[in-house]
Amino acid sequence: MKNFVIPAVLTSLMSCGFAVAAELPASIKEKGEIVVAIMPNYPPMDFKDPATNKLTGLDYDLGNALAERLGVKIKWQETGFEQMINALTTERVDMVLSGMTDTAERQASVTFVDYFTSGPQFYTLQKNAATNEIIDLCGKKVGTSRRTTFPAEIAAWSKENCEAAGKPAINVIGTEGSADARAQLRQSRIDAAMQGSETLSYLKTQEKDMYKTVGQPISVQFTGLGVSKKKPELSEAVKVALQSMVDDGSYGAILKKWDLELGAIKDVTINAGK
């Protein structure tokens, strides 16, 4: 990983890191390690480098930098997305850093330190010349991962924009994940799909001339680093460390590496999602 800290401020940043580490929960300070859940199937946020099969992505780089700032080692633990919150609440992991959307429902079990913004965005095949605006999707089949909030968001948008205008509703097709939605789209089983806006630029570079976005994201969402509600000291320490990275530019450098500057936050918040 690139060293984003310049020598002129190295001393001050190290002292900041040690100060943050002193606020960590005793159990983490004693073991000197933080266990973080990740599911590497959501590029460019989380994935495995095809050439090396090693973890990479925005979350991976950010987690490593945060652990260094906190003064502990990081142990990545690959965990199914559906199991992440349970793993957190049962203390099998200390944090979740895997592109998880901060929602009011999840806040009942998890404290989120919000580090990124994105939004659900429609896309389709470039050859679908008649689909250029979101309103063109009224009455069409749109696939998206059933594990996300996207099916409900599509249905709400459809009700307000299609049905309210006397047009047929969007037919939402729940899929096993984003890859499944793309496969169905290529097979013409659905007319369009939805993913987080942060993934689409990367997707288009990997499959050139295949996809096009349709309209703008239909909402703004916060992506959060999940911490157990039982560990308020940890969420506060992470917030302070992350804010220091925002302020010194190292956070921005990581986002720039992945061409994700549009999702940058200026002020680190807790549970800002709705």
XYZ file of C-alpha atoms in Angstrom:
274
model
C 0.000 0.000 0.000
C 1.246 3.493 -0.758
C 2.586 5.576 2.094
C 0.262 8.559 2.038
C 1.928 10.364 4.976
C 4.550 12.929 4.057
C 7.679 13.241 6.247
C 6.915 16.792 7.360
C 3.852 15.676 9.289
C 4.873 12.133 10.170
C 5.670 12.889 13.808
C 2.382 14.611 14.485
C 0.377 11.874 12.778
C 2.149 9.177 14.785
C 1.385 10.960 18.012
C -2.240 11.277 16.911
C -2.334 7.552 16.181
C -0.978 6.662 19.623
C -3.515 8.959 21.255
C -6.328 7.213 19.399
C -4.982 3.769 20.298
C -5.107 4.672 23.986
C -8.899 4.977 23.706
C -9.433 1.495 22.281
C -11.307 -1.088 24.374
C -8.995 -2.941 26.747
C -9.655 -6.283 25.051
C -8.384 -4.963 21.721
C -5.408 -3.150 23.210
C -4.363 -6.316 25.042
C -4.381 -8.510 21.943
C -3.038 -5.729 19.721
C -5.280 -6.877 16.910
C -8.614 -5.981 15.450
C -10.690 -8.597 13.609
C -12.607 -7.170 10.658
C -15.279 -8.903 8.558
C -15.131 -8.493 4.797
C -16.775 -10.177 1.819
C -14.610 -9.692 -1.293
C -17.293 -9.756 -3.969
C -18.105 -6.074 -4.494
C -15.405 -4.372 -6.586
C -13.954 -1.826 -6.300
C -14.963 -1.736 -2.628
C -13.979 -5.318 -1.787
C -12.590 -8.009 -4.079
C -9.648 -10.292 -4.773
C -6.979 -9.342 -7.272
C -7.411 -11.817 -10.162
C -3.628 -11.986 -10.621
C -2.766 -12.793 -6.989
C -6.058 -13.880 -5.386
C -5.272 -11.469 -2.543
C -7.728 -9.088 -0.900
C -7.833 -5.602 -2.356
C -10.204 -2.676 -2.828
C -11.152 0.565 -1.122
C -12.276 -1.062 2.128
C -9.140 -3.187 2.334
C -6.835 -0.201 1.879
C -8.861 1.948 4.247
C -8.972 -0.766 6.931
C -5.225 -1.319 6.806
C -4.588 2.417 7.081
C -7.051 2.760 9.967
C -5.478 -0.119 11.889
C -2.067 1.502 11.497
C -3.492 4.789 12.731
C -5.056 2.989 15.711
C -1.785 1.253 16.531
C -3.012 -2.335 16.102
C -2.700 -5.121 13.566
C -5.673 -6.005 11.404
C -6.968 -9.521 10.824
C -9.345 -9.775 7.890
C -12.030 -12.445 8.209
C -14.035 -13.353 5.131
C -17.672 -13.544 6.213
C -20.923 -14.012 4.295
C -22.751 -10.697 4.075
C -25.868 -12.117 5.761
C -23.750 -13.265 8.723
C -21.832 -10.047 9.316
C -24.131 -8.353 11.804
C -24.533 -11.565 13.798
C -20.749 -12.048 13.811
C -20.429 -8.516 15.157
C -23.068 -8.764 17.875
C -21.716 -12.126 19.065
C -18.186 -10.663 19.093
C -16.691 -13.090 16.594
C -15.428 -9.971 14.825
C -14.689 -6.487 16.109
C -15.784 -4.541 13.048
C -17.437 -4.888 9.650
C -15.819 -3.046 6.748
C -17.427 -4.336 3.575
C -19.420 -1.677 1.767
C -22.381 -1.997 4.164
C -25.103 0.637 3.852
C -25.930 2.444 7.098
C -29.700 2.092 7.591
C -32.013 2.869 10.497
C -32.967 -0.812 10.670
C -29.347 -1.954 10.994
C -28.652 0.749 13.581
C -30.825 -1.236 16.008
C -27.965 -3.751 16.221
C -24.890 -1.894 14.964
C -23.189 1.466 15.383
C -22.006 2.826 12.032
C -19.027 5.094 11.537
C -19.919 6.559 8.153
C -17.000 6.852 5.740
C -18.451 7.085 2.226
C -21.556 8.078 0.270
C -23.112 6.383 -2.721
C -26.521 5.692 -4.143
C -28.520 3.035 -5.966
C -28.253 3.551 -9.720
C -29.903 1.852 -12.669
C -27.928 0.531 -15.621
C -28.625 -1.532 -18.702
C -26.900 -2.877 -21.804
C -25.596 -0.310 -24.274
C -27.547 -2.018 -27.034
C -30.832 -1.119 -25.297
C -31.169 2.117 -27.256
C -34.716 2.807 -26.065
C -33.700 2.961 -22.410
C -31.973 6.235 -21.590
C -33.972 7.754 -18.733
C -35.255 6.120 -15.568
C -38.845 6.737 -16.603
C -38.183 4.414 -19.564
C -38.031 1.555 -17.044
C -41.710 1.808 -16.064
C -43.295 -1.560 -16.835
C -39.889 -3.192 -17.338
C -38.123 -5.941 -15.377
C -35.285 -4.647 -13.193
C -33.020 -6.991 -11.261
C -31.074 -6.239 -8.100
C -29.645 -8.117 -5.135
C -32.363 -9.107 -2.693
C -29.811 -8.790 0.139
C -29.747 -5.005 -0.239
C -32.212 -2.175 0.336
C -32.447 -1.687 -3.436
C -35.623 -3.739 -4.120
C -37.613 -1.562 -1.705
C -36.061 1.616 -3.105
C -36.955 0.670 -6.669
C -40.529 -0.111 -5.622
C -40.833 3.248 -3.843
C -39.429 5.145 -6.841
C -41.806 3.282 -9.140
C -44.814 4.152 -7.014
C -43.919 7.849 -6.937
C -42.863 8.226 -10.562
C -44.397 5.457 -12.674
C -47.682 4.568 -11.013
C -48.422 8.150 -9.960
C -48.161 9.141 -13.628
C -50.473 6.336 -14.758
C -47.623 4.198 -16.080
C -47.114 0.505 -15.257
C -44.945 -0.267 -12.239
C -41.378 -1.446 -12.479
C -41.264 -5.204 -12.014
C -38.547 -5.760 -9.400
C -36.675 -9.061 -9.710
C -34.696 -10.081 -6.625
C -31.403 -11.751 -7.521
C -28.769 -13.694 -5.619
C -26.366 -10.787 -5.938
C -25.023 -8.214 -8.367
C -23.247 -10.823 -10.498
C -26.497 -12.757 -10.880
C -28.319 -9.574 -11.935
C -25.669 -8.875 -14.587
C -25.917 -12.443 -15.874
C -29.704 -12.151 -16.188
C -29.292 -8.810 -17.946
C -26.867 -10.248 -20.500
C -29.273 -13.166 -21.060
C -32.140 -10.683 -21.663
C -34.121 -12.159 -18.772
C -34.394 -8.654 -17.311
C -34.346 -5.224 -18.966
C -32.101 -3.371 -16.520
C -30.404 -3.769 -13.176
C -29.353 -1.718 -10.168
C -26.084 -1.522 -8.233
C -24.428 0.993 -5.965
C -23.151 3.916 -8.005
C -19.645 3.359 -6.625
C -19.345 0.079 -8.520
C -20.496 1.067 -11.982
C -17.443 2.950 -13.261
C -15.277 -0.028 -12.361
C -17.751 -2.426 -13.948
C -17.670 -0.511 -17.220
C -13.869 -0.648 -17.334
C -13.925 -4.419 -16.855
C -16.569 -5.133 -19.500
C -15.985 -2.413 -22.074
C -18.857 -1.293 -24.302
C -21.264 -3.581 -22.463
C -23.195 -1.370 -20.005
C -24.512 2.167 -19.662
C -25.926 3.948 -16.633
C -29.512 5.153 -16.678
C -30.118 8.488 -14.978
C -28.585 9.505 -11.664
C -28.658 7.596 -8.344
C -32.180 7.684 -6.953
C -31.021 8.469 -3.408
C -27.932 9.241 -1.364
C -26.811 6.608 1.114
C -24.089 6.465 3.725
C -21.728 3.512 3.741
C -20.643 2.689 7.266
C -18.007 0.792 9.155
C -19.983 -1.388 11.582
C -19.108 -1.658 15.275
C -20.957 -3.494 18.043
C -23.193 -1.247 20.126
C -21.478 -2.834 23.129
C -18.209 -1.108 22.182
C -18.804 2.652 22.075
C -15.111 3.270 22.809
C -14.185 1.472 19.594
C -16.618 3.391 17.394
C -15.398 6.678 18.873
C -11.726 5.725 18.404
C -12.415 4.767 14.775
C -14.276 8.030 14.192
C -11.361 10.087 15.555
C -8.789 8.116 13.555
C -10.787 8.354 10.338
C -11.342 12.089 10.776
C -7.595 12.539 11.160
C -7.138 10.701 7.845
C -9.720 12.943 6.179
C -7.983 16.030 7.534
C -4.444 15.064 6.491
C -5.426 13.865 3.008
C -4.558 10.176 3.360
C -8.256 9.233 3.175
C -8.637 11.204 -0.052
C -5.564 9.556 -1.539
C -7.073 6.103 -0.974
C -10.328 7.150 -2.663
C -8.394 8.642 -5.566
C -6.537 5.352 -6.066
C -9.898 3.678 -6.714
C -11.434 6.586 -8.661
C -14.060 7.054 -5.948
C -13.519 10.686 -4.956
C -17.172 11.537 -5.655
C -18.165 9.480 -2.616
C -15.832 11.281 -0.214
C -17.078 12.696 3.081
C -15.630 15.749 4.830
C -16.929 15.136 8.328
C -17.043 11.642 9.840
C -20.452 10.949 11.368
C -22.078 8.241 13.479
C -25.337 6.625 12.318
C -26.165 9.267 9.691
C -28.075 6.769 7.575
C -31.851 6.719 7.426
